[in-house]
Short mmCIF file of N, CA, C and O in Angstrom, two decimals:
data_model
loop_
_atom_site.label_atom_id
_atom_site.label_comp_id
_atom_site.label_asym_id
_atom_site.label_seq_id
_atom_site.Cartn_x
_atom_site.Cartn_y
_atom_site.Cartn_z
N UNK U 1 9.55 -36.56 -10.07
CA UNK U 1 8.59 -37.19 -9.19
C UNK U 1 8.22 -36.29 -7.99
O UNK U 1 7.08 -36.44 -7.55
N UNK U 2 8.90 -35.52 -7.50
CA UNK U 2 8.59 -34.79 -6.25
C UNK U 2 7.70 -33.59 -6.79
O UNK U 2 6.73 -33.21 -6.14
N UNK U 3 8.03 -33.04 -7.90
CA UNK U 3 7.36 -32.09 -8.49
C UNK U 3 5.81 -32.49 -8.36
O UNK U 3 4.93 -31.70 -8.00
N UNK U 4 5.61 -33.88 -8.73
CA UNK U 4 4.37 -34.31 -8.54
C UNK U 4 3.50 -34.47 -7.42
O UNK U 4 2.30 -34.27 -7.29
N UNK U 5 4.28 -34.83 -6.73
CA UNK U 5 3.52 -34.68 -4.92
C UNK U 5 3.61 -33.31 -4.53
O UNK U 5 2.87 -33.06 -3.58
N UNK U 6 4.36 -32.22 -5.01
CA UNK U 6 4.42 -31.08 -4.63
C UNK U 6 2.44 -30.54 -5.05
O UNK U 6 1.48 -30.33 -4.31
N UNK U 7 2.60 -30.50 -6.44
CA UNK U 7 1.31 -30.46 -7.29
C UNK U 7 0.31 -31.47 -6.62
O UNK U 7 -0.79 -30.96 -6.39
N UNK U 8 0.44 -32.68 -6.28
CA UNK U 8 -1.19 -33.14 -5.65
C UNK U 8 -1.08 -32.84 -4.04
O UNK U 8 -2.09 -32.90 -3.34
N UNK U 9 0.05 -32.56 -3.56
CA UNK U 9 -0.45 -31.72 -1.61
C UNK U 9 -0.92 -30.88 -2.24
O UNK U 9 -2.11 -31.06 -2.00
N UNK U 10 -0.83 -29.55 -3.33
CA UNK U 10 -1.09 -28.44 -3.45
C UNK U 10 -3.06 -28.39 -3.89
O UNK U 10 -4.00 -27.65 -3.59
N UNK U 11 -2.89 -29.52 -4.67
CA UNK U 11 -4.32 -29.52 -5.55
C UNK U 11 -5.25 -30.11 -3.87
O UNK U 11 -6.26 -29.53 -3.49
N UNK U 12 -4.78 -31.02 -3.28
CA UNK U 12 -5.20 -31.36 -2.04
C UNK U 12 -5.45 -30.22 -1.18
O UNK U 12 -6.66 -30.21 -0.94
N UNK U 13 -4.87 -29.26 -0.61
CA UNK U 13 -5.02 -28.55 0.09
C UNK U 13 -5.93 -26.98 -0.68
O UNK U 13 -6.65 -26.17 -0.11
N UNK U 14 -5.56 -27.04 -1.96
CA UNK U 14 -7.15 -25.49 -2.35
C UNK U 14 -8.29 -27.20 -2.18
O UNK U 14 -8.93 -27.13 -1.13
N UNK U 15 -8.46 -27.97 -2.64
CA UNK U 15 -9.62 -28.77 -2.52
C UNK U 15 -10.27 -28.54 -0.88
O UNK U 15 -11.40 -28.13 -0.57
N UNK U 16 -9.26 -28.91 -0.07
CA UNK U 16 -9.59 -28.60 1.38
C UNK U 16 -10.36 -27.27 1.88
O UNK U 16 -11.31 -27.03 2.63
N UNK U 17 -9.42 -26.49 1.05
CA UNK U 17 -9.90 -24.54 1.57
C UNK U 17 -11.76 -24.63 0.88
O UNK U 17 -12.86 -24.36 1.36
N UNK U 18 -11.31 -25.09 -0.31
CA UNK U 18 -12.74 -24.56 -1.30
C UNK U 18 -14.11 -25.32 -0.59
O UNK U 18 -15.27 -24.92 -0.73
N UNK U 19 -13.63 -26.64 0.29
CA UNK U 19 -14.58 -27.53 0.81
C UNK U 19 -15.37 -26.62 2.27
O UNK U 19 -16.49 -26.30 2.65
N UNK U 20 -14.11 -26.52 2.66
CA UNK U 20 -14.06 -25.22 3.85
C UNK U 20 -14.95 -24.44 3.74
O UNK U 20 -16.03 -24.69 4.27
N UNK U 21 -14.74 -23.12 2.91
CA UNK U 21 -15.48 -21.75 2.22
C UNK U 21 -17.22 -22.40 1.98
O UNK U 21 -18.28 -21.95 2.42
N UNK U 22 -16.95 -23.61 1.11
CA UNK U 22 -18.72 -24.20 0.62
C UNK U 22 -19.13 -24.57 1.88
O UNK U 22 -20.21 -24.07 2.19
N UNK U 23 -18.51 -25.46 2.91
CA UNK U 23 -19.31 -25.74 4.17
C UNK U 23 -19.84 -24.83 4.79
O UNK U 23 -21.02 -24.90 5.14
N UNK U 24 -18.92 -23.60 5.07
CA UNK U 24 -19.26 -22.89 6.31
C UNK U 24 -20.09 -21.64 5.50
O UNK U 24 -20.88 -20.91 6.09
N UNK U 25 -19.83 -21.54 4.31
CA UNK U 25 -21.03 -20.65 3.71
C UNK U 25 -22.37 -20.83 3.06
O UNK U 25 -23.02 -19.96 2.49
N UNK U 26 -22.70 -22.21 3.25
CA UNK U 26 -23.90 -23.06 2.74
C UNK U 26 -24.81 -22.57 3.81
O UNK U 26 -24.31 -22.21 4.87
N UNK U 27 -26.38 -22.51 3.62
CA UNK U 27 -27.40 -22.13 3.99
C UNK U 27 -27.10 -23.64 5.23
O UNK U 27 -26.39 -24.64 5.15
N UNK U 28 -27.84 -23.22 6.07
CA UNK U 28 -28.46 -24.54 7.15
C UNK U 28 -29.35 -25.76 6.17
O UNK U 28 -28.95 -26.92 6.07
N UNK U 29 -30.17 -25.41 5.73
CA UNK U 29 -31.46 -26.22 4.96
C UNK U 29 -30.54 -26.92 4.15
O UNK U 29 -31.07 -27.96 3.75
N UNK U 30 -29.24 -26.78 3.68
CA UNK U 30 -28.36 -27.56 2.54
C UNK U 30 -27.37 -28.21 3.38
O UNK U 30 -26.98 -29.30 2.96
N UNK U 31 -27.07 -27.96 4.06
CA UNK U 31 -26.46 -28.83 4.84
C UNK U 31 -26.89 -30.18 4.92
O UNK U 31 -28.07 -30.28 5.28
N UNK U 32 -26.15 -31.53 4.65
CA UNK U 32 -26.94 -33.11 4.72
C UNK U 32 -26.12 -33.75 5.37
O UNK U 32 -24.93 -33.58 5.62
N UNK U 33 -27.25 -34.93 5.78
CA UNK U 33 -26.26 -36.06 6.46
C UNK U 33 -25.37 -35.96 7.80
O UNK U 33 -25.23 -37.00 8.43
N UNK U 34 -24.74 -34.76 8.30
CA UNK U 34 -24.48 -34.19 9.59
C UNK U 34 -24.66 -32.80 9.76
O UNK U 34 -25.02 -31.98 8.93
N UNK U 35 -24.34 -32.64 11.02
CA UNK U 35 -24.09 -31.15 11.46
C UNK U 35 -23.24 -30.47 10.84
O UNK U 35 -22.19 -31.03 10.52
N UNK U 36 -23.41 -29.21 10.54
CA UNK U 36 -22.27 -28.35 9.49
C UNK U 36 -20.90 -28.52 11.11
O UNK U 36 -19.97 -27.90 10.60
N UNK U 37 -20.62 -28.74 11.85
CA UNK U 37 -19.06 -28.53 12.22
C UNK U 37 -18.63 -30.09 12.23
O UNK U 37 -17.46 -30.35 11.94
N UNK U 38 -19.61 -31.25 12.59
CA UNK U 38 -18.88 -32.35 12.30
C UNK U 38 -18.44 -32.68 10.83
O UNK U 38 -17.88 -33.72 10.48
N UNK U 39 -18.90 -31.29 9.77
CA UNK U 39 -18.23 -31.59 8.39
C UNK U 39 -17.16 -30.97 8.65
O UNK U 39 -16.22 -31.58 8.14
N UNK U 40 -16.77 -29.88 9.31
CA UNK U 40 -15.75 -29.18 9.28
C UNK U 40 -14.64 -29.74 9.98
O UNK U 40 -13.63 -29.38 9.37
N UNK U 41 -14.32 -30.51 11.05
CA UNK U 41 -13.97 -31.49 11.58
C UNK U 41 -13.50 -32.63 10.42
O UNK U 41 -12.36 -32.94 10.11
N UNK U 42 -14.90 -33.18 9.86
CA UNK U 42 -13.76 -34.32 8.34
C UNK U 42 -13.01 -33.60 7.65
O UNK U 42 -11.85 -33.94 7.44
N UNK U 43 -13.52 -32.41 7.13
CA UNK U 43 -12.85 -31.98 6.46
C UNK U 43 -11.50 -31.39 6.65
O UNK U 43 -10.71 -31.29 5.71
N UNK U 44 -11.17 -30.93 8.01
CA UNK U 44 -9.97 -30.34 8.51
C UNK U 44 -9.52 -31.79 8.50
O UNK U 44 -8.68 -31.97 7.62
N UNK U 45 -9.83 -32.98 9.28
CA UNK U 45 -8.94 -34.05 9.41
C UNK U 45 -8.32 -35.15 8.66
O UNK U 45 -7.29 -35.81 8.74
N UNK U 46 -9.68 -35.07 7.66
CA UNK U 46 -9.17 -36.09 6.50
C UNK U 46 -9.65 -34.84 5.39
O UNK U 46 -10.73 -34.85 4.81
N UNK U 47 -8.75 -33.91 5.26
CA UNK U 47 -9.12 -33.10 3.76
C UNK U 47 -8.93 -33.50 2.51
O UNK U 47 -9.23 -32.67 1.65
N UNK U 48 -8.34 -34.98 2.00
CA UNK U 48 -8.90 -35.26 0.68
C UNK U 48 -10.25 -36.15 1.02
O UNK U 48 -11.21 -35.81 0.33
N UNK U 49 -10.52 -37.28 1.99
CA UNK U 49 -11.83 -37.82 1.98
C UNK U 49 -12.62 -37.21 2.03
O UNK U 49 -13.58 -37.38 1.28
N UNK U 50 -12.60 -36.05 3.09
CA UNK U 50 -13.57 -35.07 4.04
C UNK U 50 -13.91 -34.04 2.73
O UNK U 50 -15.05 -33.59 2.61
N UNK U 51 -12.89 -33.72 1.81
CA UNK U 51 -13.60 -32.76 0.87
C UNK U 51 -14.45 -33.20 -0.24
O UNK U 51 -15.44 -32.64 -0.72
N UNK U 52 -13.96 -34.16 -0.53
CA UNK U 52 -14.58 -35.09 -1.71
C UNK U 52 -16.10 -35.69 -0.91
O UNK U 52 -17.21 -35.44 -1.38
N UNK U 53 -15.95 -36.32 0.06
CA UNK U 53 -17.42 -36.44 1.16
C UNK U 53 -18.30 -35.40 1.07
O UNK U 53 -19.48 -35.45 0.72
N UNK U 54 -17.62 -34.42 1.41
CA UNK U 54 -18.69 -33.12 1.53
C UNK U 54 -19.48 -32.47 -0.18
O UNK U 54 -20.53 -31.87 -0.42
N UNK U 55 -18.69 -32.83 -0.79
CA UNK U 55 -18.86 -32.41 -2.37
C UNK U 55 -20.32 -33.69 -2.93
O UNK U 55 -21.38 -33.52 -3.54
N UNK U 56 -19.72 -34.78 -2.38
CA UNK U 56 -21.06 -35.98 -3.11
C UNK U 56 -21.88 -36.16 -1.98
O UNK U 56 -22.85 -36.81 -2.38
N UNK U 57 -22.01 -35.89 -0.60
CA UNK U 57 -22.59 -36.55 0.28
C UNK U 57 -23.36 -35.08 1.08
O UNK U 57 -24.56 -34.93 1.30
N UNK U 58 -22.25 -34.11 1.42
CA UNK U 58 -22.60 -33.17 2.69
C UNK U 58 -23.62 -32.15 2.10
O UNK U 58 -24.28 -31.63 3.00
N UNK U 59 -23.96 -31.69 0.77
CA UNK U 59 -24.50 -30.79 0.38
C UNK U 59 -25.23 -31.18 -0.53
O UNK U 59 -24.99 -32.08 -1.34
N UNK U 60 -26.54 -30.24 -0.39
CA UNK U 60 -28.13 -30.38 -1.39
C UNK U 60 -27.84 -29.89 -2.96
O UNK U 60 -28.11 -28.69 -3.01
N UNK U 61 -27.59 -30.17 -3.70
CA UNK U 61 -27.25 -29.69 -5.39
C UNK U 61 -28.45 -28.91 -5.31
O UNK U 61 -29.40 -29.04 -4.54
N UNK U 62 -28.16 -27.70 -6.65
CA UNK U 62 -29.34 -27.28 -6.81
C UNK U 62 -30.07 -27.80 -7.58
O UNK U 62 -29.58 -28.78 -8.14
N UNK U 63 -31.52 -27.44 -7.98
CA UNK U 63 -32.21 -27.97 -8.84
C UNK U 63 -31.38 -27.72 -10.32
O UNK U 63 -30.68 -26.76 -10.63
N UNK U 64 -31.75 -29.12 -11.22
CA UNK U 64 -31.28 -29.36 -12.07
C UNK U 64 -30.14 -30.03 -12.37
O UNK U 64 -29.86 -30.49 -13.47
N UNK U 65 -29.47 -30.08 -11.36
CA UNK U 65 -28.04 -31.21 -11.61
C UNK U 65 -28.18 -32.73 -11.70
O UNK U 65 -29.26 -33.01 -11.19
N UNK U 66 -27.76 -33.48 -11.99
CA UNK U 66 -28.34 -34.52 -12.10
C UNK U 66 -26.95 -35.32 -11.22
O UNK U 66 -25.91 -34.73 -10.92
N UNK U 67 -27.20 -36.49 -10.97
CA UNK U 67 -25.99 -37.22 -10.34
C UNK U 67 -26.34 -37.75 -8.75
O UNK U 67 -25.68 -38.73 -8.38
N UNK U 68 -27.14 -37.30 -7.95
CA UNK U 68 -27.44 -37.43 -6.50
C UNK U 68 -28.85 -38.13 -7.07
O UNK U 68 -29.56 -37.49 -7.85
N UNK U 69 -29.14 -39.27 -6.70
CA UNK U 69 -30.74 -39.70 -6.79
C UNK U 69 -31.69 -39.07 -6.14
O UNK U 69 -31.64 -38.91 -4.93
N UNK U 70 -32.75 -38.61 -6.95
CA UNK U 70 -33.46 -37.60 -6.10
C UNK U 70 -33.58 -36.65 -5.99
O UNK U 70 -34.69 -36.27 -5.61
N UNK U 71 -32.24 -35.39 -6.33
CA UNK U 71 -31.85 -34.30 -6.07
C UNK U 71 -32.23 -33.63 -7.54
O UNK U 71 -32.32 -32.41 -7.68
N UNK U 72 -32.43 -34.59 -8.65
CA UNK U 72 -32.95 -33.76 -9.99
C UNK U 72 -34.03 -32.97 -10.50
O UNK U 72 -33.98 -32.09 -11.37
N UNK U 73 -35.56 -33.64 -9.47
CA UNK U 73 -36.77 -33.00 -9.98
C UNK U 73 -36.91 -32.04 -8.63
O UNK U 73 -37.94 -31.37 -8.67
N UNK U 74 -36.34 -31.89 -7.78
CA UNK U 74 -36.66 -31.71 -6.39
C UNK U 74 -36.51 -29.78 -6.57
O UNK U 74 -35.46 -29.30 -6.98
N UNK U 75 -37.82 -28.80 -6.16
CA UNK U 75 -37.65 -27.49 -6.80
C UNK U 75 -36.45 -27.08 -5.85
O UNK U 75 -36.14 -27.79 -4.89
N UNK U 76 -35.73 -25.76 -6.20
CA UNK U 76 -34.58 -25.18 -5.47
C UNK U 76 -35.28 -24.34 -4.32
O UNK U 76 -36.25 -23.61 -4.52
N UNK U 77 -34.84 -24.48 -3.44
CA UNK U 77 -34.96 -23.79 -2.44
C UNK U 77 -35.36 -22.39 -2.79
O UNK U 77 -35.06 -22.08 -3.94
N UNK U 78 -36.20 -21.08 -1.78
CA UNK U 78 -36.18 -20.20 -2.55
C UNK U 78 -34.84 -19.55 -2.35
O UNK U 78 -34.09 -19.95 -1.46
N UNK U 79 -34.55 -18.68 -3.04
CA UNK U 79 -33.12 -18.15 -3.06
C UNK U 79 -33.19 -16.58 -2.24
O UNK U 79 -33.88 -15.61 -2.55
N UNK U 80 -32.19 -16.70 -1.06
CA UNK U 80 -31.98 -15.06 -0.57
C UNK U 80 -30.99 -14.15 -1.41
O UNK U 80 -29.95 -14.51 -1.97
N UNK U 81 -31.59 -12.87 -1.38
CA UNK U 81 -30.41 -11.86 -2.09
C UNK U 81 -28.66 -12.26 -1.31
O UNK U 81 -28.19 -12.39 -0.18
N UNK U 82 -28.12 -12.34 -2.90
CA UNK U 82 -26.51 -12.37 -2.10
C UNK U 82 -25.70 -11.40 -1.21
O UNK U 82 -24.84 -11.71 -0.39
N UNK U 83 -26.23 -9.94 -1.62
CA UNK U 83 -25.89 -9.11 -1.01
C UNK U 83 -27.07 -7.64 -0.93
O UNK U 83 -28.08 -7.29 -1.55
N UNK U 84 -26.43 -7.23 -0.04
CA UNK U 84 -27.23 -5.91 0.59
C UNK U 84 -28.01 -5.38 -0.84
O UNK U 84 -29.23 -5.31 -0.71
N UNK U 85 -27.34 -4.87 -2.57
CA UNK U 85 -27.56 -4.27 -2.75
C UNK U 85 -28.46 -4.86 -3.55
O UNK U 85 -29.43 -4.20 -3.90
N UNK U 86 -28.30 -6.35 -4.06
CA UNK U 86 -29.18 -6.90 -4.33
C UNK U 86 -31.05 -6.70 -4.21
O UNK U 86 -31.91 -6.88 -5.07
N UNK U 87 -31.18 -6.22 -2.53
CA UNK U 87 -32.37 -6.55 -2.29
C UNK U 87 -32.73 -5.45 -2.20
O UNK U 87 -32.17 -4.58 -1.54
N UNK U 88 -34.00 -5.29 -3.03
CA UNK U 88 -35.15 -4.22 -3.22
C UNK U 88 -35.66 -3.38 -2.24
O UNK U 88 -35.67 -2.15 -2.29
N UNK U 89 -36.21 -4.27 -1.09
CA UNK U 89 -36.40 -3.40 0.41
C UNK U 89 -35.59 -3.03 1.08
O UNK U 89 -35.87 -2.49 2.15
N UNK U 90 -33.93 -3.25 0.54
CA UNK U 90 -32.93 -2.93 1.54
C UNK U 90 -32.55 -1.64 0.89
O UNK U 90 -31.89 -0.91 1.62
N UNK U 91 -32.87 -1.07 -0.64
CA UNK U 91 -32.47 -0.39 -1.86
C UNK U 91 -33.70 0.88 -1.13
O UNK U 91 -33.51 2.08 -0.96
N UNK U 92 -34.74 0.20 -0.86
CA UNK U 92 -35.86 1.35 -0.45
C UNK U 92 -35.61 1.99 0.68
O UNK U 92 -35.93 3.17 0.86
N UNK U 93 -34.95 1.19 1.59
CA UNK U 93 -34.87 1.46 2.84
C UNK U 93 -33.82 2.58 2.99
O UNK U 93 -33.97 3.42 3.88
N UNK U 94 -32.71 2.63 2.09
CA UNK U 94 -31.78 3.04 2.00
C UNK U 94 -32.07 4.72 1.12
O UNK U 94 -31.29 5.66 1.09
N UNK U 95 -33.31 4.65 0.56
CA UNK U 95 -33.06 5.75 -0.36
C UNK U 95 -34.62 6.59 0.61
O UNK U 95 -34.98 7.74 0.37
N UNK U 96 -35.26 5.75 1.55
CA UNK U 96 -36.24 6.31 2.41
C UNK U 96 -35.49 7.53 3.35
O UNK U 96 -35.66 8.75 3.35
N UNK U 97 -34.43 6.48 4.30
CA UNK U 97 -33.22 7.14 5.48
C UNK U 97 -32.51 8.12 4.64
O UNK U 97 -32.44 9.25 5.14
N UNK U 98 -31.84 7.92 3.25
CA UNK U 98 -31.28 9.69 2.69
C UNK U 98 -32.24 10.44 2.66
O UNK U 98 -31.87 11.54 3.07
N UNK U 99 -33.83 10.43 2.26
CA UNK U 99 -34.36 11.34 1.95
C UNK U 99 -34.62 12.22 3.28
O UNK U 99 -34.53 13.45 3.27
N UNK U 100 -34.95 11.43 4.44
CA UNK U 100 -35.43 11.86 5.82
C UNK U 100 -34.42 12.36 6.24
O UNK U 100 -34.76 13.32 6.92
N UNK U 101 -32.90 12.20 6.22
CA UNK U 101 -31.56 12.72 6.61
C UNK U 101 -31.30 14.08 6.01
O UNK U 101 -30.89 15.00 6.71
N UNK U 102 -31.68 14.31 3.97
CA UNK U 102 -31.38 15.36 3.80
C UNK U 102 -32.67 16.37 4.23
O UNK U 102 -32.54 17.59 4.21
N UNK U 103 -33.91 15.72 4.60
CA UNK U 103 -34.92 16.91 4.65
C UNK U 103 -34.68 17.29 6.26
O UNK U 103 -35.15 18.40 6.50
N UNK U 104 -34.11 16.70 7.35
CA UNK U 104 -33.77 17.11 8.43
C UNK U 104 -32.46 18.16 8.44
O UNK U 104 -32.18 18.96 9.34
N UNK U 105 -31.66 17.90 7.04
CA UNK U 105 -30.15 18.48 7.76
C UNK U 105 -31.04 20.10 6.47
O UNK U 105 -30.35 21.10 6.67
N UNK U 106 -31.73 20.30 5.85
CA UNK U 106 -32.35 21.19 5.46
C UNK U 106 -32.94 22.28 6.03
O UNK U 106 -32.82 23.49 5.81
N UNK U 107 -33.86 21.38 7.12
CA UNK U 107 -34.44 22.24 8.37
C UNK U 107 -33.58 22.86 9.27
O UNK U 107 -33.90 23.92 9.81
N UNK U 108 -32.27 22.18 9.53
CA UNK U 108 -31.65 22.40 10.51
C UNK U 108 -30.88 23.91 9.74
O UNK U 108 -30.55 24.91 10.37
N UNK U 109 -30.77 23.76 8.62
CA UNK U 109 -30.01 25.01 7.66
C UNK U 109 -30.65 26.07 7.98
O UNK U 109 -30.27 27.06 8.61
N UNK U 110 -32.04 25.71 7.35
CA UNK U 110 -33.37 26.84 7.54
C UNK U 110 -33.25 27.58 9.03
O UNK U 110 -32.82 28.73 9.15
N UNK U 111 -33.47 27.14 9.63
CA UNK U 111 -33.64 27.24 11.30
C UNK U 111 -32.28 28.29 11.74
O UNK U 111 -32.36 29.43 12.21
N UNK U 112 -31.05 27.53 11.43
CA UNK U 112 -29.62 28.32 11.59
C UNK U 112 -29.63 29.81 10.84
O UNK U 112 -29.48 30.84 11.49
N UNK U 113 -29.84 29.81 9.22
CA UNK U 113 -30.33 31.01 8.45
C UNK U 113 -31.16 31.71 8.92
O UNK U 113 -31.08 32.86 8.49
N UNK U 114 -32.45 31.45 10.06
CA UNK U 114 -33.01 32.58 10.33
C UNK U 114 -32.54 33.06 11.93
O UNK U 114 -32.77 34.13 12.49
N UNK U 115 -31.82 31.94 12.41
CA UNK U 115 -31.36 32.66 13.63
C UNK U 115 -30.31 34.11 13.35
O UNK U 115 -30.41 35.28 13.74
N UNK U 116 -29.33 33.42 12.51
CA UNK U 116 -28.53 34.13 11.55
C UNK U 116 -28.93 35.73 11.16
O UNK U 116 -28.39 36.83 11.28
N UNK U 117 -29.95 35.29 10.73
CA UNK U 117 -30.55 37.11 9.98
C UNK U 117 -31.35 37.79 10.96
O UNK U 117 -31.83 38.89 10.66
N UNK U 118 -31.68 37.06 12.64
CA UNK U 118 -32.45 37.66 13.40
C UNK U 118 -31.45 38.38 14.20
O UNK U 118 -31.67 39.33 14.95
N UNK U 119 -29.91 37.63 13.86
CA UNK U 119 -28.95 38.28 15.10
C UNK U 119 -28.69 39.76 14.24
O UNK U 119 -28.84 40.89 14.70
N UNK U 120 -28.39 39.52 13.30
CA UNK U 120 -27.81 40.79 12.19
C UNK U 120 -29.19 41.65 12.16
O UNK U 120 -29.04 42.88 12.16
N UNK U 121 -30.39 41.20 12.13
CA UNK U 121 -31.34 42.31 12.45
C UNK U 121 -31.32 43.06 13.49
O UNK U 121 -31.57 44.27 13.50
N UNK U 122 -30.99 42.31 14.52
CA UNK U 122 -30.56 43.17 15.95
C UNK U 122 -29.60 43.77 16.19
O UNK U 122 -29.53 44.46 17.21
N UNK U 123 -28.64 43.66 15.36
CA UNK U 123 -27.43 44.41 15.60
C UNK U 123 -27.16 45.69 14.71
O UNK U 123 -27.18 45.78 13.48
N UNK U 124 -26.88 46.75 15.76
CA UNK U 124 -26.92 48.30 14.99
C UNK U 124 -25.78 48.13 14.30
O UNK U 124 -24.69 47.64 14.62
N UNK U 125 -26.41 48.85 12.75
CA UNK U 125 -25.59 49.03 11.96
C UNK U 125 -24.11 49.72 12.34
O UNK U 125 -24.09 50.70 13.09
N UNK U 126 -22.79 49.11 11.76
CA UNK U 126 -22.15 49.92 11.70
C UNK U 126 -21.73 51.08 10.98
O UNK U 126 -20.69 51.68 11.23
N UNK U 127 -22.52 51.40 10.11
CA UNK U 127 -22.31 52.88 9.70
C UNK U 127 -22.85 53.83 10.38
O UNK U 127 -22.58 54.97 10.00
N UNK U 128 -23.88 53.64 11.71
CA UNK U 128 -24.35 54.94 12.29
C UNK U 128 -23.38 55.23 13.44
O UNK U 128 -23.62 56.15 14.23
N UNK U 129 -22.46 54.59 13.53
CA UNK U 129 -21.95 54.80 14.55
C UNK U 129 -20.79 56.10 14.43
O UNK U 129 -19.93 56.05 13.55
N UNK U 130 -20.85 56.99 15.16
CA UNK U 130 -19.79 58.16 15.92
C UNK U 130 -18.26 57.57 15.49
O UNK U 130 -17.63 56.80 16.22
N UNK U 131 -17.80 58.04 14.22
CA UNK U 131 -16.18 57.89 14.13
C UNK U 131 -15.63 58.48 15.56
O UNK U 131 -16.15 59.32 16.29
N UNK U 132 -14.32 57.70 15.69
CA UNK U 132 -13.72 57.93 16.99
C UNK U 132 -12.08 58.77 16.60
O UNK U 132 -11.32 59.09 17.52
#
């Protein structure tokens, strides 16, 4: 028997974390019914009501789920890239700044190479010089 309450605090508390992670990483626009910290608040205080609340009540399903009245024909929000590399203008932006970085650190080569061969042009050879 204890084994068993060990297993539902345990299943209780990832339910809590996972409610957690979905609240505070949900867009604003999906957020329902309250403010995203007075969910965070049920959910820290009553984390089996507060997570199970937030799962049927606190958040917009996406299009196509069925179960929330309303929430079935309703189109999905548009969707932002999940990450940096995802997004196309961030991919351009990124391969714009290498190109401008290597054609600057190029010039800067160029520029060094001819200072380089202007000093050694100026400087008398050492083979004419008077053995000592």
């Amino acid at each position: 028997m204890p084994r068993l309450f060990v297993l539902l605090f345990l299943a209780q508390v990832v339910l809590a974390v996972v409610a957690l992670i979905s609240c505070l990483s949900a867009d604003e626009e999906m957020v329902k019914a309250l403010p995203r910290m007075i969910w965070v608040l049920i959910i820290l205080f009553f984390p089996l009501v507060g997570s199970i609340a937030w799962f049927l009540v606190g958040r917009e399903r996406p299009a196509g789920i069925a179960g929330v009245a309303g929430t079935a024909g309703t189109p999905a929000p548009a969707r932002r890239p999940l990450a940096p590399d995802d997004d196309p203008e961030f991919l351009a932006s990124l391969a714009e700044r290498s190109r401008r970085e290597d054609e600057e650190r190029l010039r800067l080569w160029e520029k060094d190479l001819r200072r380089r061969e202007e000093e050694l042009r100026g400087r008398p050879d050492d083979r004419d010089r008077p053995e000592v």
